Structure formats: C-alpha cells, structure tokens
Amino acid sequence: MIIVLKQDATEAQIEHILEKIREWGLTPSLSRGEERSIIGVIGNESILRVKPVDVFPGVDYTMNVVKPYKLANAAFHPARTVIELPALKGAPPVRIGGNDLVVMAGPCAVESREGLLEVAQCVKEAGATVLRAGAFKPRTSPYAFQGMGVKGLAILAEAREKYGLHIVSEVMDTRDVEMIAEMCDIIQIGARNMQNFNLLKVVGRCDKPVMIKRGLSSTIQELLMSAEYVMSQGNHRVILCERGIRTFEPMTRNTLDLSAVPVLNRESHLPVIVDPSHGTGHWDLVSPMACAAVAAGTDGVMVEVHPRPEEAFSDGSQSLLPEKFRLMMKQMRAIAGAVGKTM
Ligand code: PEP
Ligand code: MN
C-alpha cells in the first residue's frame, strides 16, 4: 500500500502512522517530497484491509498496489487453467482454456422436450460441444416464463445422453446447487447473481466447473473477485464469461466489452468465454461479435440458437436460426486458425 500524506501533515502525525504500521508487523518506508510525502508499506498487507488507514490524521488517501484476487491471479498461477470435460459417446474430451475454441449453443430456455432435442441435434451437427439452455430462468418480470425447472433438467440430461453434448445450465438458488451439479457438466452463475456471495460459496464447494457471467454493471475486477469467492472454497475450475454491460447506448441490449477478453487473459489464468447473444440482444450482431471475440483471444463463445425465434419463450430476437449458426461456425473457424486456435 502507498499512503499519500496531506501537505500539512505534522511530524507527530507522521510518526504516529509509522509507529502503527510497525505495530501491525509491516515495514513502512517514508519518502519526503517537495510538496508532500508518501509512506510505502511492505509485508503481509492483508491486515491493511481491516485497518482504517485513510482516517488517520495526516493521511490524504491510500492506494493499493497489490491485487485483491489471489487464486484467480495470473501472477500466482503461471500455467493457464484448462478445464477438461469427460469424453462423451466416443467424442474427444472437451478442453476449455487451451488451444481449443469451445462453442456452447442452444436456446435461451428449455421450452419443450421436442424443441430442445431439435436444437441439440442441429448445434451438434454444426460442431458445438456444449449445449446451453436454462431450466431456471432469471426473468425481469415475475409474470414471464420462469423456466421448466426440474423437468427442464431431465430434458437436458436426455439430450446429453442422445447427442453426447455437455450441458451448461444456470443455478439461481443455493438449494438447487446439488441437483444441478449432478445433472450438468458446467454450472452457470447468471449475470444477475454474479455477486450473490452465498451462491458463489456453495458452488465453490461442489466438484463441477462453474461459469460466472459478468454482472450487468460489474467491473472486471468484481468479476475476478466473484471467481475468487468460488475458488476460495476449493473449486478452482472456474470459467469467466463476458456478456455485455449496461451503458447509455440503446442500439444494443448491452455493450459487449470485448476489451475484457485480453484484460482477463492478462490478469487471470482462468478460461474466458464471450456471449454475444446477451451481449448485443440482436441476432444479426451475434456472428460479427463472435468472430471479433475469437480475434480478441476468447477460449469460446456461448450463443443462443432457436429454430423458430418468433415462437421463443424468451430472447427470440437475439437467437440465431440454425442456418445462421452454421454460417457463424464457418466464419469463426477461419478466424480461429489465424489466432492459433482450433475448433
Ligand atoms: C443466460 O445465459 O441464460 C442468461 C440469463 O444470461 P445473463 O445471465 O448473462 O443475462
Ligand atoms: Mn437468454
């Protein structure tokens, strides 16, 4: 930590601060400047998180030079995390975070058995390896379709069995974590629950990979701190997902922050996925942004696909028709080759 002192800080105030820092087992180093002086503090700085250094007389402000995320921090884990999902039906295992580009695709929600199996077949044939669909849906309106719940999970399990696709689905309630962990290959924490710390702690104690979607108004650091919550409980198989943030721009549902991809790749060793469907809200923007995400270094994309978007219970306007999805896959493949990824 760096403590910047007020211009009029007195010698007695400075001495008092230095004394306290030594008392906490840390080493202070005072640098006197022309206009103002600063104190650098080294040692185990975690104690400073609970000490109100800012309020000491003579202190102007403080700056943290140490990152608050440790387990998620690339500096503490030089090798990149690769999450391997088991081989299904003779297909090679799916690796998230290595050189492979992973495509997670499917409808916004499980709407019916027939509908889900239809999409599953289409995304499988086009090359996706993970099937997405919500059984528990976080809807803005309590009157909107809330998802099929447990029945939806059973349908997802059937699609997994039939097509050898891994399943990712959202959990919203700590009481459902065990059940969803049993039925799915990846547990999704939705944007609205990114800072539901109790939920993060509970998924942190289960043995399935967890994909955390960036909150609607959350910073990249806050996303990393949510990953830290999960990892602090012992589950280190965490995937980060950029899905757009709220800005003043009304032409898109959210503003997809693609700069988050190289930032996350620099700051963390965890795999990064981009969701251009929720990130833009419009089907015609999904493919260009998916391609841009690949160019930016993402480890995969998550996209919504629906054979009849006009009939979708949710998010039809951002869902790709199967033929558009196939085209997107072709375009992504070309870019993947250029950035050293395979799909
Ligand atoms: C979803 O992926 O189903 C979803 C609800 O997305 P988000 O949490 O990013 O809004
Ligand atoms: Mn959706």
mmCIF file of C-alpha atoms and ligand atoms in Angstrom, residues 107-109 132 137 253 278 304 314-315 318, ligand 2:
data_model
loop_
_atom_site.group_PDB
_atom_site.id
_atom_site.type_symbol
_atom_site.label_atom_id
_atom_site.label_comp_id
_atom_site.label_asym_id
_atom_site.label_seq_id
_atom_site.Cartn_x
_atom_site.Cartn_y
_atom_site.Cartn_z
ATOM 1 C CA PRO A 107 -31.942 -21.984 -26.786
ATOM 2 C CA CYS A 108 -32.293 -19.395 -24.053
ATOM 3 C CA ALA A 109 -34.510 -21.791 -22.115
ATOM 4 C CA ARG A 132 -26.799 -24.405 -23.274
ATOM 5 C CA LYS A 137 -34.688 -18.536 -15.691
ATOM 6 C CA ARG A 253 -29.252 -4.552 -25.369
ATOM 7 C CA HIS A 278 -26.920 -11.360 -24.422
ATOM 8 C CA GLU A 304 -28.458 -18.711 -28.385
ATOM 9 C CA SER A 314 -37.504 -15.683 -24.246
ATOM 10 C CA ASP A 315 -34.731 -13.916 -26.169
ATOM 11 C CA GLN A 318 -31.117 -12.487 -30.233
HETATM 12 MN MN MN B 2 -31.297 -15.665 -22.895
#
